[in-house]
Short mmCIF file of C-alpha atoms in Angstrom, two decimals:
data_model
loop_
_atom_site.label_atom_id
_atom_site.label_comp_id
_atom_site.label_asym_id
_atom_site.label_seq_id
_atom_site.Cartn_x
_atom_site.Cartn_y
_atom_site.Cartn_z
CA MET P 148 0.00 0.17 -0.02
CA LEU P 149 2.64 2.44 1.01
CA GLU P 150 4.95 1.63 -1.92
CA SER P 151 2.08 2.01 -4.23
CA TYR P 152 1.64 5.66 -2.71
CA PHE P 153 5.45 6.43 -3.15
CA CYS P 154 5.12 5.00 -6.74
CA ASN P 155 2.03 7.31 -7.55
CA ILE P 156 4.05 10.19 -6.34
CA ASN P 157 7.06 9.32 -8.32
CA ASN P 158 4.76 8.81 -11.42
CA HIS P 159 3.43 12.33 -10.93
CA LEU P 160 6.93 13.95 -10.46
CA ASN P 161 8.29 12.25 -13.51
CA TRP P 162 5.44 13.20 -15.51
CA ILE P 163 5.75 16.91 -14.34
CA GLU P 164 9.50 16.74 -15.10
CA MET P 165 8.67 15.85 -18.73
CA ASN P 166 5.53 18.01 -19.42
CA ALA P 167 6.04 20.99 -17.45
CA ASN P 168 8.38 23.95 -17.23
CA ILE P 169 8.14 25.12 -13.75
CA GLU P 170 9.04 28.49 -12.02
CA VAL P 171 8.85 30.07 -8.56
CA LYS P 172 8.36 33.81 -9.24
CA GLN P 173 6.98 36.96 -7.65
CA ILE P 174 3.85 38.32 -9.84
CA PRO P 175 2.18 41.54 -9.55
CA GLU P 176 -1.71 41.99 -8.64
CA LEU P 177 -3.71 40.71 -11.42
CA HIS P 178 -7.30 41.69 -12.31
CA PHE P 179 -10.03 39.39 -13.96
CA ALA P 180 -13.28 40.29 -15.14
CA SER P 181 -15.26 36.94 -14.08
CA LEU P 182 -18.39 35.08 -13.54
CA THR P 183 -19.00 32.32 -11.26
CA HIS P 184 -19.49 28.97 -12.35
CA ILE P 185 -20.45 26.04 -10.12
CA GLY P 186 -19.38 22.40 -11.13
CA VAL P 187 -17.70 21.21 -14.59
CA GLU P 188 -21.31 20.85 -16.53
CA ASN P 189 -21.56 23.51 -19.32
CA ILE P 190 -18.13 24.83 -18.43
CA ASP P 191 -17.67 25.70 -22.27
CA LYS P 192 -20.68 27.60 -22.16
CA ALA P 193 -19.46 29.90 -19.26
CA PHE P 194 -16.37 30.63 -21.27
CA GLU P 195 -18.56 31.36 -24.20
CA ARG P 196 -20.40 33.91 -22.00
CA ILE P 197 -17.39 35.54 -20.64
CA ILE P 198 -15.78 35.78 -24.42
CA LYS P 199 -19.10 37.38 -25.62
CA TRP P 200 -19.07 39.78 -22.87
CA ALA P 201 -15.52 40.86 -23.46
CA ILE P 202 -16.33 41.22 -27.08
CA SER P 203 -19.12 43.62 -26.19
CA LYS P 204 -16.53 45.69 -24.43
CA GLY P 205 -15.02 46.82 -27.60
CA GLY P 206 -11.34 46.05 -27.50
CA LEU P 207 -10.90 43.97 -24.76
CA MET P 208 -10.68 40.74 -26.93
CA GLN P 209 -9.02 42.58 -29.94
CA ASN P 210 -5.81 43.09 -27.56
CA PRO P 211 -3.20 40.01 -28.37
CA GLU P 212 -2.43 40.19 -24.47
CA THR P 213 -6.07 39.62 -23.74
CA ARG P 214 -6.06 35.87 -21.90
CA LEU P 215 -8.75 33.66 -20.51
CA ALA P 216 -8.37 32.29 -17.04
CA ARG P 217 -10.05 30.13 -14.27
CA VAL P 218 -9.70 30.89 -10.76
CA PHE P 219 -10.39 28.16 -8.31
CA HIS P 220 -12.37 28.65 -5.10
CA ASP P 221 -12.53 25.23 -4.27
CA SER P 222 -10.52 22.13 -4.37
CA PHE P 223 -11.48 19.15 -6.37
CA LYS P 224 -9.88 16.82 -3.85
CA ILE P 225 -12.08 18.26 -1.07
CA THR P 226 -15.24 19.24 -2.93
CA ASP P 227 -17.29 17.14 -5.51
CA ALA P 228 -16.86 18.31 -9.05
CA ASP P 229 -20.42 19.17 -9.34
CA LYS P 230 -20.03 21.75 -6.26
CA VAL P 231 -16.61 23.19 -7.13
CA ARG P 232 -16.94 26.96 -7.08
CA MET P 233 -14.67 28.83 -9.62
CA SER P 234 -14.55 32.10 -11.59
CA ILE P 235 -14.37 31.90 -15.73
CA SER P 236 -12.56 35.03 -16.39
CA VAL P 237 -10.81 37.46 -18.62
CA LEU P 238 -7.51 38.85 -17.20
CA THR P 239 -7.64 42.90 -17.63
CA LYS P 240 -4.93 45.41 -16.89
CA GLU P 241 -7.09 47.05 -14.25
CA PRO P 242 -10.55 46.61 -12.81
CA VAL P 243 -13.24 47.38 -15.41
CA LEU P 244 -16.70 48.66 -15.33
CA VAL P 245 -18.89 45.47 -15.10
CA GLU P 246 -22.51 44.52 -14.88
CA GLY P 247 -24.94 41.74 -14.37
CA ASP P 248 -23.36 38.56 -13.09
CA ILE P 249 -19.92 39.79 -14.23
CA HIS P 250 -17.57 40.99 -11.32
CA ASN P 251 -13.92 41.80 -10.69
CA LEU P 252 -11.62 39.61 -9.24
CA SER P 253 -8.14 39.80 -8.32
CA ALA P 254 -5.18 37.63 -7.46
CA LYS P 255 -2.98 39.16 -5.01
CA ALA P 256 0.57 40.04 -5.67
CA GLY P 257 3.10 37.69 -4.31
CA LYS P 258 5.03 34.56 -4.74
CA TYR P 259 3.68 31.70 -7.19
CA ILE P 260 4.76 28.51 -8.51
CA VAL P 261 4.11 28.66 -12.15
CA GLY P 262 3.87 25.59 -14.18
CA ARG P 263 3.65 25.96 -18.11
CA PHE P 264 2.06 22.83 -19.70
CA GLU P 265 0.79 21.75 -23.13
CA ILE P 266 -1.75 19.23 -22.51
CA THR P 267 -5.13 17.82 -23.49
CA PRO P 268 -8.11 18.38 -20.96
CA GLN P 269 -7.62 14.92 -19.68
CA ASP P 270 -4.34 16.04 -18.40
CA PHE P 271 -5.42 19.06 -15.90
CA GLU P 272 -5.93 16.90 -13.01
CA LYS P 273 -2.77 15.02 -13.38
CA SER P 274 -1.08 18.32 -13.96
CA TRP P 275 -2.34 19.93 -10.96
CA SER P 276 -1.81 17.16 -8.61
CA GLY P 277 1.66 16.76 -9.69
CA LEU P 278 2.27 20.49 -9.32
CA PHE P 279 1.06 20.27 -5.96
CA ILE P 280 3.36 17.45 -5.35
CA TRP P 281 6.26 19.38 -6.45
CA MET P 282 5.46 22.25 -4.40
CA HIS P 283 5.78 19.97 -1.27
CA ASP P 284 8.75 18.02 -2.49
CA ASN P 285 10.31 21.31 -3.03
CA GLY P 286 9.70 22.84 0.49
CA TYR P 287 6.97 25.28 -0.41
CA ALA P 288 3.49 25.49 1.35
CA LYS P 289 0.43 27.13 -0.21
CA ALA P 290 -0.50 30.54 0.81
CA ASP P 291 -3.98 31.71 1.75
CA SER P 292 -4.93 32.76 -1.88
CA THR P 293 -6.60 30.87 -4.64
CA PRO P 294 -4.95 28.88 -7.44
CA PHE P 295 -5.63 29.81 -11.08
CA GLU P 296 -4.97 28.88 -14.59
CA ILE P 297 -4.05 31.38 -17.40
CA TYR P 298 -4.75 30.06 -21.13
CA GLN P 299 -2.29 30.92 -23.89
CA ASN P 300 -3.97 29.80 -26.53
CA ASP P 301 -7.52 28.54 -27.86
CA MET P 302 -7.18 24.68 -27.64
CA ARG P 303 -9.77 24.22 -30.39
CA GLU P 304 -7.19 25.86 -32.81
CA HIS P 305 -4.17 23.67 -31.58
CA PRO P 306 -3.34 20.84 -34.28
CA GLU P 307 -3.53 18.29 -31.47
CA GLY P 308 -6.49 19.68 -29.29
CA LYS P 309 -3.87 20.80 -26.65
CA ALA P 310 -4.07 23.72 -24.12
CA ILE P 311 -0.86 25.94 -23.54
CA VAL P 312 -1.88 26.90 -20.08
CA ASP P 313 0.05 28.42 -16.86
CA PHE P 314 -1.04 27.02 -13.58
CA TYR P 315 -0.48 29.50 -10.75
CA ILE P 316 -0.26 28.20 -6.98
CA PRO P 317 0.21 31.05 -4.47
CA VAL P 318 3.06 29.85 -1.94
CA MET P 319 4.84 31.00 1.07
#
């Protein structure tokens, strides 16, 4: 049993080493225009809604620096997948004028583990698990802030259907 546990951790660490570029860095406060989404059902529709809203704001989606993001308010390890609270977001330079169920959200400035992955949707859980194992294995502890993902591409346009995504874990 214990041997299986350590083998699983080693598999995650090996997978991370082969599939991620990991850095620990200070990041400035980041701002997001967001909508709350609960669970994994219809998540694609939530992304479509935030994109539609951003397009309606004029230049927000025209800027090549604009990125989509997902901020996690719960952990899939503790909360049932259909109850996990997350914010589906557009990264903005500063808080923006919002309306309806769109709200401003920010990620605190501070030290973060940033893992860049080029992965299929099926690899997201393995990527998060491996990054948290890497965090503990390298002597870091999670800070009291929320982890998030920033997408660098539209995986529907990737020839292999992969997302290029940066995973952020706030650390102490």
